[in-house]
């Protein structure tokens, strides 16, 4: 089955899970505190388990080579995102310009990218996609924080190193390169936790959307320019750049899907933290997430077409 169709089916399934989370929050089944606690479980327990699981594979020179290529590709495409964001929204007219630039710069490669890769491409997709997540976390806690705060003093090496995403990648890489296999009982527990990733992450996105006025977001025409750059321009450019340099398709797919995800939910969290318009940031995240249901399969289809051409 064509990967674009597989991704479309998985996005549809994920949308159902998003709606379950949306309904749970709107009906009061889950409170605001409950969603925060669930978010902590996902971030600090589930995500590291997903990453560790992805690296519990047989050590092969080809995997090491492809992983290095994945890191190089992740760096290149993240820089591309930053440049496109600066080009289109770099003029600091007001606080919304800052939010626009951040939203174009960073995709939701963790909460949405990893579950989508796991569901559509499998463990190997997460293996290569982890490179994108690691680079995202490093840039997010440096450039991203500075973008919102405008103050270098707000940067923290501790937050970069102790971020669950980075720790998960580091732990996984250590086990992979030392060729240490987790004991059967431990690995079973890791698999159980990793299995929570897609349903919990998608339901949390739904809970996030439940707090936003979607009708208002849909009517806000200015949000569509941000969505066009984040969801179409950046990932389509990524497709052709990765094809031109000859990146293996299994690696390119992981990078492309990660880059094609909607803007990071951290945009709204940072906006609230640094006293910017958190409501506006939430509207962008919401519209991006809804639109990605259509754009993600489209980008993957373009990648498949490019694979045949190149």
Short mmCIF file of C-alpha atoms in Angstrom, two decimals:
data_model
loop_
_atom_site.label_atom_id
_atom_site.label_comp_id
_atom_site.label_asym_id
_atom_site.label_seq_id
_atom_site.Cartn_x
_atom_site.Cartn_y
_atom_site.Cartn_z
CA UNK A 1 0.00 0.00 0.00
CA UNK A 2 1.27 3.47 -0.88
CA UNK A 3 2.75 5.26 2.13
CA UNK A 4 0.59 8.34 1.53
CA UNK A 5 -2.53 6.18 1.90
CA UNK A 6 -1.10 4.55 5.04
CA UNK A 7 -0.36 7.98 6.53
CA UNK A 8 -3.85 9.21 5.57
CA UNK A 9 -5.39 6.22 7.36
CA UNK A 10 -3.21 6.73 10.43
CA UNK A 11 -3.97 10.46 10.54
CA UNK A 12 -7.69 9.62 10.37
CA UNK A 13 -7.29 7.20 13.30
CA UNK A 14 -5.34 9.80 15.21
CA UNK A 15 -8.05 12.37 14.53
CA UNK A 16 -10.61 10.03 16.13
CA UNK A 17 -8.36 9.83 19.21
CA UNK A 18 -8.05 13.63 19.18
CA UNK A 19 -11.84 13.93 19.16
CA UNK A 20 -12.07 11.52 22.11
CA UNK A 21 -9.72 13.78 24.07
CA UNK A 22 -11.67 16.84 22.93
CA UNK A 23 -14.93 15.29 24.13
CA UNK A 24 -13.42 14.14 27.44
CA UNK A 25 -12.26 17.68 28.19
CA UNK A 26 -15.42 19.43 27.04
CA UNK A 27 -17.67 17.12 29.06
CA UNK A 28 -15.58 17.51 32.20
CA UNK A 29 -14.45 13.88 32.22
CA UNK A 30 -10.89 15.23 32.39
CA UNK A 31 -10.08 18.41 34.29
CA UNK A 32 -7.37 20.97 33.50
CA UNK A 33 -5.19 19.51 36.26
CA UNK A 34 -5.86 16.02 34.95
CA UNK A 35 -4.68 16.92 31.45
CA UNK A 36 -1.50 18.47 32.89
CA UNK A 37 -0.76 15.31 34.86
CA UNK A 38 -1.42 13.17 31.79
CA UNK A 39 0.94 15.44 29.84
CA UNK A 40 3.65 14.86 32.45
CA UNK A 41 3.20 11.09 32.19
CA UNK A 42 3.53 11.29 28.41
CA UNK A 43 6.54 13.58 28.49
CA UNK A 44 8.55 12.05 31.34
CA UNK A 45 7.61 8.35 31.12
CA UNK A 46 6.04 7.36 27.81
CA UNK A 47 8.21 9.32 25.33
CA UNK A 48 11.55 8.07 26.76
CA UNK A 49 10.22 4.50 26.60
CA UNK A 50 9.26 4.95 22.93
CA UNK A 51 12.77 6.19 22.13
CA UNK A 52 14.52 3.45 24.11
CA UNK A 53 12.36 0.85 22.38
CA UNK A 54 13.32 2.24 18.97
CA UNK A 55 17.02 1.78 19.73
CA UNK A 56 16.64 -1.81 21.00
CA UNK A 57 17.53 -3.20 17.58
CA UNK A 58 20.44 -5.23 16.29
CA UNK A 59 23.57 -3.11 15.84
CA UNK A 60 24.39 -2.68 12.15
CA UNK A 61 26.82 -0.40 10.35
CA UNK A 62 24.06 0.58 7.92
CA UNK A 63 21.83 1.77 10.78
CA UNK A 64 24.67 3.86 12.24
CA UNK A 65 25.37 5.41 8.84
CA UNK A 66 21.69 6.18 8.24
CA UNK A 67 21.30 7.59 11.75
CA UNK A 68 24.20 9.99 11.16
CA UNK A 69 22.55 11.01 7.89
CA UNK A 70 19.28 11.49 9.78
CA UNK A 71 20.98 13.86 12.25
CA UNK A 72 22.54 15.81 9.36
CA UNK A 73 19.17 15.99 7.61
CA UNK A 74 17.42 17.02 10.83
CA UNK A 75 19.89 19.86 11.35
CA UNK A 76 19.52 21.02 7.73
CA UNK A 77 15.71 20.97 7.72
CA UNK A 78 15.42 22.63 11.12
CA UNK A 79 17.72 25.40 9.88
CA UNK A 80 15.54 25.64 6.77
CA UNK A 81 12.50 26.08 9.02
CA UNK A 82 14.23 28.85 10.99
CA UNK A 83 15.24 30.64 7.78
CA UNK A 84 11.75 30.45 6.26
CA UNK A 85 10.23 31.68 9.51
CA UNK A 86 12.68 34.59 9.62
CA UNK A 87 12.05 35.40 5.96
CA UNK A 88 8.26 35.52 6.22
CA UNK A 89 7.69 36.60 9.84
CA UNK A 90 11.01 37.97 11.07
CA UNK A 91 9.92 41.62 11.17
CA UNK A 92 9.15 42.29 14.85
CA UNK A 93 6.05 44.48 14.46
CA UNK A 94 4.32 43.12 17.55
CA UNK A 95 4.16 40.10 19.85
CA UNK A 96 2.12 38.17 17.29
CA UNK A 97 5.08 38.40 14.89
CA UNK A 98 7.22 36.59 17.47
CA UNK A 99 4.59 33.87 17.84
CA UNK A 100 4.27 33.54 14.05
CA UNK A 101 8.03 33.12 13.68
CA UNK A 102 8.17 30.48 16.41
CA UNK A 103 5.20 28.54 15.01
CA UNK A 104 6.81 28.43 11.56
CA UNK A 105 10.14 27.40 13.03
CA UNK A 106 9.10 24.41 15.14
CA UNK A 107 6.91 21.41 14.36
CA UNK A 108 5.17 19.13 16.82
CA UNK A 109 7.74 16.42 16.10
CA UNK A 110 7.36 14.92 19.58
CA UNK A 111 3.70 14.68 20.54
CA UNK A 112 2.48 14.16 16.95
CA UNK A 113 5.56 13.22 14.92
CA UNK A 114 6.73 10.24 16.96
CA UNK A 115 3.24 8.65 17.24
CA UNK A 116 2.66 9.13 13.50
CA UNK A 117 6.04 7.63 12.60
CA UNK A 118 5.44 4.67 14.92
CA UNK A 119 1.98 4.04 13.49
CA UNK A 120 2.79 4.50 9.79
CA UNK A 121 6.47 3.56 9.35
CA UNK A 122 7.18 1.49 12.46
CA UNK A 123 10.05 1.35 14.94
CA UNK A 124 12.60 2.17 12.25
CA UNK A 125 10.75 5.42 11.55
CA UNK A 126 11.01 6.36 15.24
CA UNK A 127 14.71 5.34 15.17
CA UNK A 128 15.48 7.89 12.44
CA UNK A 129 12.85 10.38 13.57
CA UNK A 130 14.50 10.55 16.99
CA UNK A 131 17.27 12.58 15.35
CA UNK A 132 14.78 15.27 14.38
CA UNK A 133 13.29 15.27 17.88
CA UNK A 134 16.73 15.66 19.48
CA UNK A 135 17.66 18.61 17.25
CA UNK A 136 14.23 20.14 17.85
CA UNK A 137 14.71 20.00 21.61
CA UNK A 138 18.16 21.56 21.46
CA UNK A 139 17.00 24.42 19.22
CA UNK A 140 13.72 24.86 21.08
CA UNK A 141 15.43 25.39 24.44
CA UNK A 142 17.97 27.79 22.95
CA UNK A 143 16.72 29.69 19.92
CA UNK A 144 13.04 29.10 20.77
CA UNK A 145 13.34 30.39 24.34
CA UNK A 146 15.43 33.37 23.22
CA UNK A 147 12.87 34.16 20.50
CA UNK A 148 10.13 34.51 23.11
CA UNK A 149 12.11 36.04 25.96
CA UNK A 150 14.61 38.18 24.08
CA UNK A 151 16.94 37.56 27.01
CA UNK A 152 20.03 35.31 26.82
CA UNK A 153 19.87 34.88 30.60
CA UNK A 154 16.72 32.78 30.14
CA UNK A 155 18.73 30.10 28.30
CA UNK A 156 19.49 27.00 30.32
CA UNK A 157 21.94 24.21 29.46
CA UNK A 158 20.28 22.16 32.21
CA UNK A 159 16.89 22.27 30.42
CA UNK A 160 18.52 21.17 27.18
CA UNK A 161 20.35 18.19 28.69
CA UNK A 162 17.61 17.12 31.12
CA UNK A 163 14.79 17.35 28.56
CA UNK A 164 13.01 13.94 28.44
CA UNK A 165 13.30 13.81 24.65
CA UNK A 166 17.05 14.34 24.70
CA UNK A 167 17.52 11.98 27.66
CA UNK A 168 15.51 9.31 25.88
CA UNK A 169 17.67 9.61 22.76
CA UNK A 170 20.88 9.57 24.83
CA UNK A 171 19.77 6.48 26.77
CA UNK A 172 18.70 4.75 23.57
CA UNK A 173 21.97 5.58 21.79
CA UNK A 174 23.99 4.32 24.76
CA UNK A 175 22.16 0.98 24.71
CA UNK A 176 22.43 0.78 20.91
CA UNK A 177 26.16 1.46 20.66
CA UNK A 178 27.06 -0.68 23.68
CA UNK A 179 24.80 -3.41 22.24
CA UNK A 180 23.09 -3.85 25.59
CA UNK A 181 19.70 -5.55 25.37
CA UNK A 182 17.23 -4.90 28.16
CA UNK A 183 16.08 -8.00 30.12
CA UNK A 184 12.85 -9.54 28.88
CA UNK A 185 10.73 -8.36 31.82
CA UNK A 186 12.07 -4.80 31.60
CA UNK A 187 11.62 -4.71 27.83
CA UNK A 188 8.04 -5.89 28.19
CA UNK A 189 7.34 -3.04 30.61
CA UNK A 190 8.99 -0.58 28.18
CA UNK A 191 6.82 -1.92 25.35
CA UNK A 192 3.67 -1.49 27.44
CA UNK A 193 4.59 2.13 28.23
CA UNK A 194 5.54 2.85 24.63
CA UNK A 195 2.17 1.49 23.53
CA UNK A 196 0.49 4.38 25.37
CA UNK A 197 2.22 6.95 23.18
CA UNK A 198 -0.22 7.35 20.29
CA UNK A 199 -3.53 7.27 22.22
CA UNK A 200 -2.31 9.47 25.09
CA UNK A 201 -0.55 12.00 22.83
CA UNK A 202 -3.53 12.34 20.51
CA UNK A 203 -6.07 12.60 23.32
CA UNK A 204 -3.92 15.31 24.92
CA UNK A 205 -3.97 17.24 21.66
CA UNK A 206 -7.76 16.95 21.70
CA UNK A 207 -7.85 18.26 25.28
CA UNK A 208 -5.70 21.19 24.18
CA UNK A 209 -8.08 21.96 21.29
CA UNK A 210 -11.04 21.83 23.68
CA UNK A 211 -9.74 24.97 25.40
CA UNK A 212 -9.58 26.94 22.14
CA UNK A 213 -12.34 28.73 20.22
CA UNK A 214 -11.94 26.81 16.94
CA UNK A 215 -14.59 28.90 15.14
CA UNK A 216 -12.62 32.05 15.92
CA UNK A 217 -9.37 30.43 14.75
CA UNK A 218 -10.91 29.27 11.46
CA UNK A 219 -12.22 32.77 10.73
CA UNK A 220 -8.84 34.41 11.44
CA UNK A 221 -7.42 34.76 7.92
CA UNK A 222 -3.97 35.82 9.14
CA UNK A 223 -3.41 32.37 10.66
CA UNK A 224 -3.51 30.69 7.25
CA UNK A 225 -0.24 32.28 6.11
CA UNK A 226 1.53 30.73 9.09
CA UNK A 227 -0.11 27.38 8.36
CA UNK A 228 0.90 27.53 4.69
CA UNK A 229 4.59 28.00 5.56
CA UNK A 230 4.61 25.48 8.44
CA UNK A 231 2.53 22.72 6.83
CA UNK A 232 3.30 23.02 3.11
CA UNK A 233 6.25 25.21 2.14
CA UNK A 234 8.83 23.92 4.65
CA UNK A 235 8.09 20.17 4.28
CA UNK A 236 7.80 20.35 0.46
CA UNK A 237 11.15 22.15 0.27
CA UNK A 238 12.49 19.48 2.63
CA UNK A 239 11.30 16.74 0.26
CA UNK A 240 13.21 18.12 -2.71
CA UNK A 241 16.33 19.10 -0.75
CA UNK A 242 16.62 15.59 0.72
CA UNK A 243 16.02 13.99 -2.68
CA UNK A 244 18.59 16.22 -4.41
CA UNK A 245 21.30 15.27 -1.89
CA UNK A 246 20.38 11.60 -2.30
CA UNK A 247 19.23 10.79 1.21
CA UNK A 248 17.93 7.18 1.54
CA UNK A 249 14.14 7.19 1.32
CA UNK A 250 13.55 5.41 4.66
CA UNK A 251 15.51 8.19 6.38
CA UNK A 252 14.01 10.99 4.29
CA UNK A 253 10.46 9.85 5.10
CA UNK A 254 11.12 10.12 8.84
CA UNK A 255 12.57 13.65 8.45
CA UNK A 256 9.81 14.79 6.09
CA UNK A 257 6.98 13.53 8.32
CA UNK A 258 8.59 15.16 11.37
CA UNK A 259 8.93 18.47 9.53
CA UNK A 260 5.37 18.28 8.15
CA UNK A 261 3.71 18.11 11.57
CA UNK A 262 1.74 21.14 12.84
CA UNK A 263 3.48 23.76 14.95
CA UNK A 264 4.68 22.75 18.40
CA UNK A 265 2.25 23.10 21.29
CA UNK A 266 5.13 24.70 23.19
CA UNK A 267 4.34 27.89 21.26
CA UNK A 268 1.29 28.48 23.47
CA UNK A 269 3.11 27.36 26.64
CA UNK A 270 6.01 29.74 26.00
CA UNK A 271 3.62 32.56 25.09
CA UNK A 272 1.92 32.21 28.47
CA UNK A 273 5.25 31.94 30.30
CA UNK A 274 6.69 35.09 28.72
CA UNK A 275 3.45 37.14 28.84
CA UNK A 276 2.72 37.13 25.12
CA UNK A 277 -0.65 36.46 23.48
CA UNK A 278 -1.17 32.80 24.52
CA UNK A 279 -4.68 32.80 23.06
CA UNK A 280 -3.36 33.73 19.63
CA UNK A 281 -0.66 31.04 19.86
CA UNK A 282 -3.30 28.46 20.82
CA UNK A 283 -5.40 29.44 17.78
CA UNK A 284 -2.43 28.83 15.47
CA UNK A 285 -1.72 25.43 17.03
CA UNK A 286 -5.38 24.45 16.76
CA UNK A 287 -5.77 25.50 13.11
CA UNK A 288 -2.43 23.87 12.22
CA UNK A 289 -3.47 20.61 13.85
CA UNK A 290 -6.82 20.50 12.05
CA UNK A 291 -5.29 21.40 8.67
CA UNK A 292 -2.52 18.80 9.06
CA UNK A 293 -5.13 16.06 8.65
CA UNK A 294 -5.12 16.98 4.95
CA UNK A 295 -1.59 18.32 4.48
CA UNK A 296 0.37 15.43 6.06
CA UNK A 297 -0.82 12.79 3.54
CA UNK A 298 -0.32 15.35 0.75
CA UNK A 299 3.31 15.96 1.71
CA UNK A 300 3.99 12.22 1.96
CA UNK A 301 2.41 11.76 -1.49
CA UNK A 302 4.72 14.46 -2.86
CA UNK A 303 7.65 12.64 -1.27
CA UNK A 304 6.61 9.38 -2.95
CA UNK A 305 6.29 11.17 -6.30
CA UNK A 306 9.70 12.78 -5.84
CA UNK A 307 11.18 9.37 -5.03
CA UNK A 308 10.02 8.10 -8.44
CA UNK A 309 11.35 11.19 -10.26
CA UNK A 310 14.73 11.28 -8.56
#
